[in-house]
Coordinates of C-alpha atoms (C1' of nucleotides) in Angstrom, one line a residue:
Chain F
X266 CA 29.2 60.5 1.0
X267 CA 32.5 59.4 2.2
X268 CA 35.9 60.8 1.2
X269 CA 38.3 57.5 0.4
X270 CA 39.6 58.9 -2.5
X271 CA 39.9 62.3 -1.6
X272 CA 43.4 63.0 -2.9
X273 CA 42.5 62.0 -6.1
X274 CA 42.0 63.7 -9.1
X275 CA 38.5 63.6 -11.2
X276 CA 38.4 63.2 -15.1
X277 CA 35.5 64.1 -17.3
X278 CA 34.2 61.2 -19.1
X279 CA 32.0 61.2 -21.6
X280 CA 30.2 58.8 -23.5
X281 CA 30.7 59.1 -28.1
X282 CA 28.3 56.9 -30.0
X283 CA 29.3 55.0 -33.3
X284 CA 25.4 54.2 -34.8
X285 CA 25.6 52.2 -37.8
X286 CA 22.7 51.9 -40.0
X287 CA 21.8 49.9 -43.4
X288 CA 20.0 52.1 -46.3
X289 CA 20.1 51.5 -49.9
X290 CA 22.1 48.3 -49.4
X291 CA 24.7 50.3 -47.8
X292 CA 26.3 50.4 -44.7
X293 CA 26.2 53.9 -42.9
X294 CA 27.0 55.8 -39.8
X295 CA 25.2 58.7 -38.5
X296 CA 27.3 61.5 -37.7
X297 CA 27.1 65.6 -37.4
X298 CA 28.8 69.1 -37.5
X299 CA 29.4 69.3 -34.1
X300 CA 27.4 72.3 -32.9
X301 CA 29.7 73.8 -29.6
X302 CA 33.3 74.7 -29.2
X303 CA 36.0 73.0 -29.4
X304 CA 35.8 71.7 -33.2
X305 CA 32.6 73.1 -33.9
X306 CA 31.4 72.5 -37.5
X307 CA 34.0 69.4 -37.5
X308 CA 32.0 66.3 -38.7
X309 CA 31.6 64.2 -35.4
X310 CA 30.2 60.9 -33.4
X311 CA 27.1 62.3 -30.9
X312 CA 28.3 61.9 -27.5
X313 CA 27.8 63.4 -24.0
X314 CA 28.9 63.6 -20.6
X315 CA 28.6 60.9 -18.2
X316 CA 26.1 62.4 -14.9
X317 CA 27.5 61.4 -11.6
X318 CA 24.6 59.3 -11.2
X319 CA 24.5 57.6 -13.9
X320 CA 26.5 54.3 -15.0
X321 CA 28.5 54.0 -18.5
X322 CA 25.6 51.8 -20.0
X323 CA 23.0 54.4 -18.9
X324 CA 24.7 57.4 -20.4
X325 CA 25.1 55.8 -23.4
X326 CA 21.4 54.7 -23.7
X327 CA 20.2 58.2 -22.5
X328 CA 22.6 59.8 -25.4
X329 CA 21.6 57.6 -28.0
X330 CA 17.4 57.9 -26.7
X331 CA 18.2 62.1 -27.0
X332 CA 19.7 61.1 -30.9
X333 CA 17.2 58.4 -31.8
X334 CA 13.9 58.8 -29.7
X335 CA 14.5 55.3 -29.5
X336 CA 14.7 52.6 -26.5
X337 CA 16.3 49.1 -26.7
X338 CA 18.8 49.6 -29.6
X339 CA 21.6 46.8 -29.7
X340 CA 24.4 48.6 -28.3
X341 CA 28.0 47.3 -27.2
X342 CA 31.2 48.9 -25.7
X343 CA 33.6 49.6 -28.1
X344 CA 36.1 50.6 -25.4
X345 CA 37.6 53.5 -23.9
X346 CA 39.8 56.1 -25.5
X347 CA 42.1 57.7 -23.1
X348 CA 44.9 59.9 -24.7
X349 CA 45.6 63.3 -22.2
X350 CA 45.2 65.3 -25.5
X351 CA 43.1 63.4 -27.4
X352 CA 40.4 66.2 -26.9
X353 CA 40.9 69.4 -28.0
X354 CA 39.3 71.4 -25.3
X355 CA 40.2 69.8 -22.0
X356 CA 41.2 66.1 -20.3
X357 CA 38.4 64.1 -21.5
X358 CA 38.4 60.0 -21.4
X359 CA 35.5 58.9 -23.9
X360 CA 33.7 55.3 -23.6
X361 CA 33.0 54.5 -27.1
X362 CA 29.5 52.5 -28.0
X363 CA 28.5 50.8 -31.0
X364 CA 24.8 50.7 -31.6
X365 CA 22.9 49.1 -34.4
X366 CA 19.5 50.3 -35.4
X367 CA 16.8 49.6 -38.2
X368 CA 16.8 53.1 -39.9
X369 CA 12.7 52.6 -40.5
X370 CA 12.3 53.0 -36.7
X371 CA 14.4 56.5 -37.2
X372 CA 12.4 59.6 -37.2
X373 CA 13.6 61.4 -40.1
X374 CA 12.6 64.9 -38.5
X375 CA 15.2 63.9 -36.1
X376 CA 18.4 64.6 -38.7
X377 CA 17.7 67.8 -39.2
X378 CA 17.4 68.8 -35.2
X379 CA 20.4 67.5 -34.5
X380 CA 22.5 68.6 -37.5
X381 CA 23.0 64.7 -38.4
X382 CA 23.5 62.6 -41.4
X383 CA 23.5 59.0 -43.0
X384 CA 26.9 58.7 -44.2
X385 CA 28.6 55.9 -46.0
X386 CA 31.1 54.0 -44.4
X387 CA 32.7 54.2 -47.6
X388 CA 32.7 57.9 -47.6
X389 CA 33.7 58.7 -44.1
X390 CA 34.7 62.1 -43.8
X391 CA 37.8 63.1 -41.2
X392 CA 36.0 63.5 -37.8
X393 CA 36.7 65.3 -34.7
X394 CA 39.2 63.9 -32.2
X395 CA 40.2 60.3 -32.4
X396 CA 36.3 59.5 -33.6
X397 CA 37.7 57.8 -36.8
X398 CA 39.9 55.7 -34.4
X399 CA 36.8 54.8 -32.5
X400 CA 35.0 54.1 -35.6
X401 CA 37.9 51.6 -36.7
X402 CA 37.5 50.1 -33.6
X403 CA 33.5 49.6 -34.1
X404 CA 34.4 47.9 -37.2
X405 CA 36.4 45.8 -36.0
X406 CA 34.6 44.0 -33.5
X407 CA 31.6 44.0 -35.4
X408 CA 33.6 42.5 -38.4
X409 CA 34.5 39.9 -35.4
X410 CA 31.0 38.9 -34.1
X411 CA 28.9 39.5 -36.7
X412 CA 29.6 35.8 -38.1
X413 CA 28.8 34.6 -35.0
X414 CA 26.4 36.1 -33.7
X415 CA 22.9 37.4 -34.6
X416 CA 23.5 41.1 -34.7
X417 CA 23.2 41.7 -38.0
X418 CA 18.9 41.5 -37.8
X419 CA 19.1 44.8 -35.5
X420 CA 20.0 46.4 -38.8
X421 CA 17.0 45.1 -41.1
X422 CA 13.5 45.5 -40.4
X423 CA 11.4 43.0 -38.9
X424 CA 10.7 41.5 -42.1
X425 CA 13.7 41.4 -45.1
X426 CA 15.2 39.7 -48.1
X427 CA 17.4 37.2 -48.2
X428 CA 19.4 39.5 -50.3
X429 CA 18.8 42.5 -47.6
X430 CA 20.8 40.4 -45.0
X431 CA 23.7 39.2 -47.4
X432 CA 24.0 43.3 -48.3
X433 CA 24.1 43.6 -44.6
X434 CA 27.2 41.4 -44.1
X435 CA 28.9 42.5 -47.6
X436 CA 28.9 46.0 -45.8
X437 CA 30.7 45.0 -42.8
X438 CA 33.1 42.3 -43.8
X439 CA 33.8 44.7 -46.8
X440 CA 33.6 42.0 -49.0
X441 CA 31.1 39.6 -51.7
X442 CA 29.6 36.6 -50.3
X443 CA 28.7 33.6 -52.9
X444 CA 24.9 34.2 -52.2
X445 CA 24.2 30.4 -52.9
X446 CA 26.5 29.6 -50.2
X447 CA 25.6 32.5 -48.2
X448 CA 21.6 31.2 -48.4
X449 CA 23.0 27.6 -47.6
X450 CA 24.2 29.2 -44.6
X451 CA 21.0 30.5 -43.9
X452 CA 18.9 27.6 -44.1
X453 CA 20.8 25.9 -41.8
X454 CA 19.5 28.0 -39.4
X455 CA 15.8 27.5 -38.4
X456 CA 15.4 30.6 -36.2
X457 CA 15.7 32.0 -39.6
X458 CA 12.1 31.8 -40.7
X459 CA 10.8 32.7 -44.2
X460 CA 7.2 34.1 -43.8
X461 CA 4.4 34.2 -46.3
X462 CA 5.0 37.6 -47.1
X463 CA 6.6 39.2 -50.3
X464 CA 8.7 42.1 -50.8
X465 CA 7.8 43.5 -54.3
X466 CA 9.5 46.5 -53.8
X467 CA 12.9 45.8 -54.7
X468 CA 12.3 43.0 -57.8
X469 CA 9.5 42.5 -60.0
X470 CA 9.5 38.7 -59.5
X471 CA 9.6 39.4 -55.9
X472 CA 11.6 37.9 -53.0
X473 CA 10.5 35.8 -49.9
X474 CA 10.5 38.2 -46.7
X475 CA 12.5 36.5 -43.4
X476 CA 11.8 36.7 -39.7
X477 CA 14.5 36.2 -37.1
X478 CA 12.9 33.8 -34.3
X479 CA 14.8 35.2 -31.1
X480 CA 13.0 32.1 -29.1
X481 CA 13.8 29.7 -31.6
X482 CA 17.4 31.4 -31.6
X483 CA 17.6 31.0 -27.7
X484 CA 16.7 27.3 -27.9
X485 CA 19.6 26.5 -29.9
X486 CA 21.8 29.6 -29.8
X487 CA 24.2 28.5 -32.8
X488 CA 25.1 31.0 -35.0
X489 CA 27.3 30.5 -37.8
X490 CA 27.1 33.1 -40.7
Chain G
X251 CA 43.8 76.1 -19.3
X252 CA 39.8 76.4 -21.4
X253 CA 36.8 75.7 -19.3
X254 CA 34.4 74.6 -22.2
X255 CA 33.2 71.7 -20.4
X256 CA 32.9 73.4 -16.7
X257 CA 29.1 72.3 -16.3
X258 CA 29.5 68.6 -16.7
X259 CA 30.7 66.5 -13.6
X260 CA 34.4 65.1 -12.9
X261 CA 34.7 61.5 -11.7
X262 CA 36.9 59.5 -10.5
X263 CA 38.8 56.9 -13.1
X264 CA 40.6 54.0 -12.0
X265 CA 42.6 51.1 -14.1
X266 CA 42.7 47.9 -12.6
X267 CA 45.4 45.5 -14.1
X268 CA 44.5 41.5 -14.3
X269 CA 47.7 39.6 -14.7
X270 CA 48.2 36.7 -15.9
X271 CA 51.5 34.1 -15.4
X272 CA 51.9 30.8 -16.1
X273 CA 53.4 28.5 -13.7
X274 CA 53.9 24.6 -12.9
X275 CA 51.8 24.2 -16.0
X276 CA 48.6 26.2 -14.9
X277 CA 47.6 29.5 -15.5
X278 CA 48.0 31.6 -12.6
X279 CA 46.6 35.3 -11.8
X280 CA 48.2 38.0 -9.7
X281 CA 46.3 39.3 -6.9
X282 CA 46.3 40.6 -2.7
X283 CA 44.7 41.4 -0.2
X284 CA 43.1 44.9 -0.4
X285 CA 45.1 47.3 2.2
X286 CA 43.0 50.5 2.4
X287 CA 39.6 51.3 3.1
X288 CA 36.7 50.2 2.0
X289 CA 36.9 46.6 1.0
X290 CA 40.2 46.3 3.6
X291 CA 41.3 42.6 3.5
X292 CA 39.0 41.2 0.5
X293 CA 40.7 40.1 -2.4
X294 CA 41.4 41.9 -5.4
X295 CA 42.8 42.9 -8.6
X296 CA 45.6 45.6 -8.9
X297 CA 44.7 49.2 -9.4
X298 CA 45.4 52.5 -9.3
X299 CA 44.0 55.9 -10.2
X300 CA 44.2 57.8 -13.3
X301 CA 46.2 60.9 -13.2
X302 CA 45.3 64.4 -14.7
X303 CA 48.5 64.3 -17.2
X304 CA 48.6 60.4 -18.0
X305 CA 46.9 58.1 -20.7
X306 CA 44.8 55.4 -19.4
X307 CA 47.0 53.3 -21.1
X308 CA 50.6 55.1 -19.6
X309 CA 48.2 54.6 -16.7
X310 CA 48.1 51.3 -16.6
X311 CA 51.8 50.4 -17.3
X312 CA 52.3 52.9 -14.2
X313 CA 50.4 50.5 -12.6
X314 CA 52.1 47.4 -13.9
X315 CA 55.4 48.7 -13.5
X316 CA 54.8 49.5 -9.9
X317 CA 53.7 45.7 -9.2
X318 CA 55.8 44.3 -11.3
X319 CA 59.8 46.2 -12.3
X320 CA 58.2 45.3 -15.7
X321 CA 58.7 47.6 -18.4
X322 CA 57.4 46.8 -22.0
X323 CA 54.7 44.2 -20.5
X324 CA 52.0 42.9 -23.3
X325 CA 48.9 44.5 -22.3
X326 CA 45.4 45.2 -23.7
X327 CA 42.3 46.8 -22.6
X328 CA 39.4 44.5 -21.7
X329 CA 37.0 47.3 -21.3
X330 CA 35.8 50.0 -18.8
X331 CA 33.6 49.1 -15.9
X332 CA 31.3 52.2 -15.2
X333 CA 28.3 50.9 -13.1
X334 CA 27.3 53.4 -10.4
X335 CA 27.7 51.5 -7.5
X336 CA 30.3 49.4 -8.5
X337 CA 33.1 50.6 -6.5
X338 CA 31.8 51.0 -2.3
X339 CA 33.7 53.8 -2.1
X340 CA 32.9 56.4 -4.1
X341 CA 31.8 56.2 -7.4
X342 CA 34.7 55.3 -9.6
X343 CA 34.7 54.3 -13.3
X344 CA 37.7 51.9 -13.9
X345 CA 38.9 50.4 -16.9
X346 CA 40.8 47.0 -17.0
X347 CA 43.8 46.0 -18.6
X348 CA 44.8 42.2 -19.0
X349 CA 48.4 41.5 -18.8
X350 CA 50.8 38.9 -19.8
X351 CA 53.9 38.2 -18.0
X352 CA 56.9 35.6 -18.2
X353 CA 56.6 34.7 -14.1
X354 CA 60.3 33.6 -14.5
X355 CA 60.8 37.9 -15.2
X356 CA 59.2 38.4 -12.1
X357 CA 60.5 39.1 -9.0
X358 CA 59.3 37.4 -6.0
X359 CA 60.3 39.4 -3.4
X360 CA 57.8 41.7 -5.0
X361 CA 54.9 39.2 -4.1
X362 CA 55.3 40.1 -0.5
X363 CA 56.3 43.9 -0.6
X364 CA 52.6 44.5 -2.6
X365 CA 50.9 41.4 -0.5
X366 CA 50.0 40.0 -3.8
X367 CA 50.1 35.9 -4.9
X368 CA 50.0 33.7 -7.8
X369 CA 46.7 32.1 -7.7
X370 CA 45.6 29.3 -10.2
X371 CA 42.4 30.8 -12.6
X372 CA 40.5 27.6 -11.4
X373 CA 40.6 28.1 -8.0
X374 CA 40.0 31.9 -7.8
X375 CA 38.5 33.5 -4.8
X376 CA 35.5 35.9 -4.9
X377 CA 37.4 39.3 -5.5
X378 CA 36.4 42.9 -4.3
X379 CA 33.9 44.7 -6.5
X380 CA 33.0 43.7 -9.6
X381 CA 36.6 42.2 -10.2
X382 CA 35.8 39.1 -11.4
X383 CA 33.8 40.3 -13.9
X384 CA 36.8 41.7 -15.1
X385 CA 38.6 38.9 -15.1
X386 CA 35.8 36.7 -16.7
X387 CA 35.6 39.7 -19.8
X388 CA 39.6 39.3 -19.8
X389 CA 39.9 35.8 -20.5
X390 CA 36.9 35.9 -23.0
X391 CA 38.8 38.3 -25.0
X392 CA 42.0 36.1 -24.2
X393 CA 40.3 33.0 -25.3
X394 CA 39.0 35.1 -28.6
X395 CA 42.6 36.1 -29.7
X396 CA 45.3 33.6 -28.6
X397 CA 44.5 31.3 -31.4
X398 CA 45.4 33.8 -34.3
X399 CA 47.5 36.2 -32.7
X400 CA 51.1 35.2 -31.1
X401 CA 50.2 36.6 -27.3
X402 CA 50.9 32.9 -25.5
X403 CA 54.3 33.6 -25.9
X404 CA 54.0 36.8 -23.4
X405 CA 53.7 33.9 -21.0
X406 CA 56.5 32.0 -21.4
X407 CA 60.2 32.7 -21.2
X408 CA 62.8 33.2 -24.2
X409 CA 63.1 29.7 -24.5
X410 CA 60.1 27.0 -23.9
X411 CA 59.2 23.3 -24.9
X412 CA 56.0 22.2 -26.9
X413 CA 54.6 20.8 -23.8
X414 CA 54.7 24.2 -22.1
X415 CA 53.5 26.2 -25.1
X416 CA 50.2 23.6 -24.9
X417 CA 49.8 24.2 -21.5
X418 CA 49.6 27.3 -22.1
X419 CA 47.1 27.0 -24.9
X420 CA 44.8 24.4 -22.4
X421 CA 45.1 26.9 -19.5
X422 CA 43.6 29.8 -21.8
X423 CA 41.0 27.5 -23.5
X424 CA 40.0 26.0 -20.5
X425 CA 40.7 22.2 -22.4
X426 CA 43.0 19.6 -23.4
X427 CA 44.3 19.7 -26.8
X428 CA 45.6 17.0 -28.7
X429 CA 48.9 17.0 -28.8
X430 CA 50.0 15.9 -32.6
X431 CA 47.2 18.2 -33.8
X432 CA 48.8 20.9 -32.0
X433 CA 52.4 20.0 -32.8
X434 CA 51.6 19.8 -36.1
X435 CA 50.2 23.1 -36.4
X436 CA 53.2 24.8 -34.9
X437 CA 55.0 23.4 -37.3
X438 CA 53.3 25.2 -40.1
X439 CA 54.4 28.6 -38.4
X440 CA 58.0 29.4 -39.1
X441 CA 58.5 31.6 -37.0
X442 CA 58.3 29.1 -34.1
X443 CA 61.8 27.7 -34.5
X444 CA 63.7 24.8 -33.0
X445 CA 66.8 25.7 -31.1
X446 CA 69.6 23.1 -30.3
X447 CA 68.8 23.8 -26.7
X448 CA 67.4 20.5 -24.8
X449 CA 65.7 21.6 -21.4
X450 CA 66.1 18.4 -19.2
X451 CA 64.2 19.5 -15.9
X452 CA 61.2 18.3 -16.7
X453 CA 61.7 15.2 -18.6
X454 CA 64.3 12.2 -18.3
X455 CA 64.4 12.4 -22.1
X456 CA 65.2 15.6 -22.8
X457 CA 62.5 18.2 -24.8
X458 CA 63.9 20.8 -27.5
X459 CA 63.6 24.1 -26.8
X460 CA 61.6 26.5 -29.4
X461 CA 61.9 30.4 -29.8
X462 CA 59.4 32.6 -31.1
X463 CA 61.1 34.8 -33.5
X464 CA 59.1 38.3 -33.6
X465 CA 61.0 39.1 -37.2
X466 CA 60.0 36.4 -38.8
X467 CA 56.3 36.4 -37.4
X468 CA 56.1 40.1 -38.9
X469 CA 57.4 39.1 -42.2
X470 CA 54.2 36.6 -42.8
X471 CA 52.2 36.9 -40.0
X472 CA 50.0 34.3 -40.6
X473 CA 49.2 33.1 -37.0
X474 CA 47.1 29.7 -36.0
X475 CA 46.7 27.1 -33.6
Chain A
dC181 C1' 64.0 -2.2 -15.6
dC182 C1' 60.4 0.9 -15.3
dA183 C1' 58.1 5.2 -14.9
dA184 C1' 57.5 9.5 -17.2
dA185 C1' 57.5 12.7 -20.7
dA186 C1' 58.9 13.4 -25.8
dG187 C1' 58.1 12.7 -30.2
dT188 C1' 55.8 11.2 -34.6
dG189 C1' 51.6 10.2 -39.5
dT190 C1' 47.6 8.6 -41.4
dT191 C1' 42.9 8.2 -42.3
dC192 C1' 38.4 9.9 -42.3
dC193 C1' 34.9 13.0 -42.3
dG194 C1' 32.7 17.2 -42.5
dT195 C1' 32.9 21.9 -44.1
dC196 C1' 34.0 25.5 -47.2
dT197 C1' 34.4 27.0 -51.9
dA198 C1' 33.7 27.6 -56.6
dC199 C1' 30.6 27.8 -60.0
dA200 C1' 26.0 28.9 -64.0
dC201 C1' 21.6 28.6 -65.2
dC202 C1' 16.4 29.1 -65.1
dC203 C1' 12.4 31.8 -63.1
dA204 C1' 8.9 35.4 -62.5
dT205 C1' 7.4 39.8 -63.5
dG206 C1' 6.8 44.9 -64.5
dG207 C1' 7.3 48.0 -67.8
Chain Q
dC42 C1' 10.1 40.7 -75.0
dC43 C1' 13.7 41.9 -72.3
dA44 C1' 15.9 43.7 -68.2
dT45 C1' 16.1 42.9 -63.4
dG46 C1' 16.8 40.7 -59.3
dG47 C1' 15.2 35.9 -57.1
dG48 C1' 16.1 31.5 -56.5
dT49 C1' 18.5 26.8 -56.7
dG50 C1' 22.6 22.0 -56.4
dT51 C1' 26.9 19.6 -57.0
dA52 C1' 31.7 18.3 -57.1
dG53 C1' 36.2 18.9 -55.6
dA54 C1' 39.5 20.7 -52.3
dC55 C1' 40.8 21.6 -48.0
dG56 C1' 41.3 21.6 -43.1
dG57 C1' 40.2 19.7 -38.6
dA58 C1' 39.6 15.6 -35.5
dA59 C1' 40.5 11.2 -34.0
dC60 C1' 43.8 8.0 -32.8
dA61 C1' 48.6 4.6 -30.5
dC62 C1' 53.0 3.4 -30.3
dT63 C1' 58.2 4.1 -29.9
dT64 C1' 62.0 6.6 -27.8
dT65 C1' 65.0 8.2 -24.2
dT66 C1' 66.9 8.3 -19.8
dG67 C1' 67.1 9.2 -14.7
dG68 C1' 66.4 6.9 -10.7

DNA sequence: CCAAAAGTGTTCCGTCTACACCCATGG
DNA sequence: CCATGGGTGTAGACGGAACACTTTTGG
């Protein structure tokens, strides 16, 4: 270990998850009464310190595997939040992730261990620190890729609707979607696949269940939703 | 002074600025030599460290303003860089901040006090560290926003012609744009006006000189081109 | 007089939008 | 038999892309 930097002074940085989710055709975060001082009992993101060995990406995963017991959720940097006071306690910068996951892969056991809930982005409560800033900012650039590219799947389960998916983009773009056009959209698409399977859950006629064809999707990666 | 967070690690944060200028028609980027240890003579981007009492983002003008005498520079985070090994050094997280400047603000003596040049974005060396991953994540996010947000004007002085203004655009882009299309969409924008200035330098003819005006922009800020 | 940059409209094509009715089924 | 969500096509408007010639003037 070498000593360039010497005179300069170190930071804590941690890591603060924004995890959307999609239940009951509604878009939702999970979030928590924070369970230490400061804040504690404020409704909050799920972070964590970043280890010295550890990159940004890593910390993230490893916070979000401790939440989810899950590996290899889409996750993106939001960006990082550096105010002096922004946290109550002491000088902390925060690197803000979004992750996507499919709330079937979530353990449900998991919500009450770690004090979390499915909340409704409609319904956000006031959160700790500058966590609804960094939730803005989520929205934001998911609102700006999600058109563009094929996020929106990590959301659904391996198999869903037609209907599943426009819900999906009605919750982040905040806004109806003409669901002919919408399903024009979609057909244009081939890495799109409708499978042989039938959801009878949600209609009694029944809807046509949809893959997402990453290989397909990587042998002509154009994405326009 | 609290110590709730006296078990996790410190680290070292850094911002590192990537500044662009447009000159002689081409998009240019501001960088030096490196003149400390490690990494001593490779070139590189413009940094500094983080400070206990200072915002990354007071950070980062500190930075700015030190390179440049600028004050009030249009500036945006790109994102933070936090790979383990990333800096040689130590282990450093840095965040970047893209930059606009109007090179004809800038002053030159500058460029040798801070052994820094203008250096065209096509003909960019290999940079120390992970830098041009920076600068390839800045002009992504660049090329993402400069068609429906005003920032190309950061790059230009007070008063500019349509030619420069589509230089600009094509240095960004990274391609030629048609030049009635274009002209014909800053036209639809207001707040783009004509002045009765004529810049002669770099045309026999004559070309008008054009203003963006920030009050009107604000009033309908409807941007596109 | 000629080289060099400024300035100017129209047509075509493709894309996006708006819009309403029938279908299948479980209860 | 009816309530519920699934599924389908067309016409018109709009916006983006392609495209070439005239003007001015300094040297």
């Amino acid at each position: 270990m070498t000593d360039y930097y010497i005179e300069h002074p170190k930071i804590f940085v941690s890591v603060d998850c924004i995890v959307f989710g999609f239940e009951e055709n509604k878009l939702k975060l999970l979030i928590g009464k924070r369970k230490m001082d400061p804040g504690r009992g404020e409704w909050s993101l799920y972070g964590g310190f970043v280890r010295q060995n550890e990159s940004l990406t890593d910390a993230a995963k490893r916070v979000l595997y401790e939440l989810t017991g899950l590996n290899d959720i889409y996750m993106q940097q939001v960006r990082a939040f550096g105010d002096v006071n922004r946290d109550p306690g002491e000088r902390v910068i925060s690197v803000a992730y979004c992750a996507l996951i499919n709330v079937q892969d979530y353990d449900d056991r998991l919500l009450d261990k770690y004090g979390v809930e499915w909340v409704e982005m409609n319904h956000l409560p006031k959160l700790y620190s500058d966590h609804n800033q960094m939730v803005d900012s989520a929205v934001k650039l998911l609102r700006l890729h999600v058109s563009s590219k094929p996020l929106s799947f990590n959301l659904l389960p391996e198999l869903f609707t037609l209907t599943q998916l426009q819900k999906v983009y009605e919750g982040i773009l905040g806004q109806e979607i003409d669901k002919r056009n919408f399903r024009k959209r979609v057909k244009m698409m081939d890495f799109i696949e409708k499978t042989d399977a039938i959801d009878k859950v949600t209609s009694k006629r029944g809807a046509a269940l949809y893959r997402f064809n990453e290989k397909a999707y990587l042998e002509d990666p154009t994405f326009k939703l």
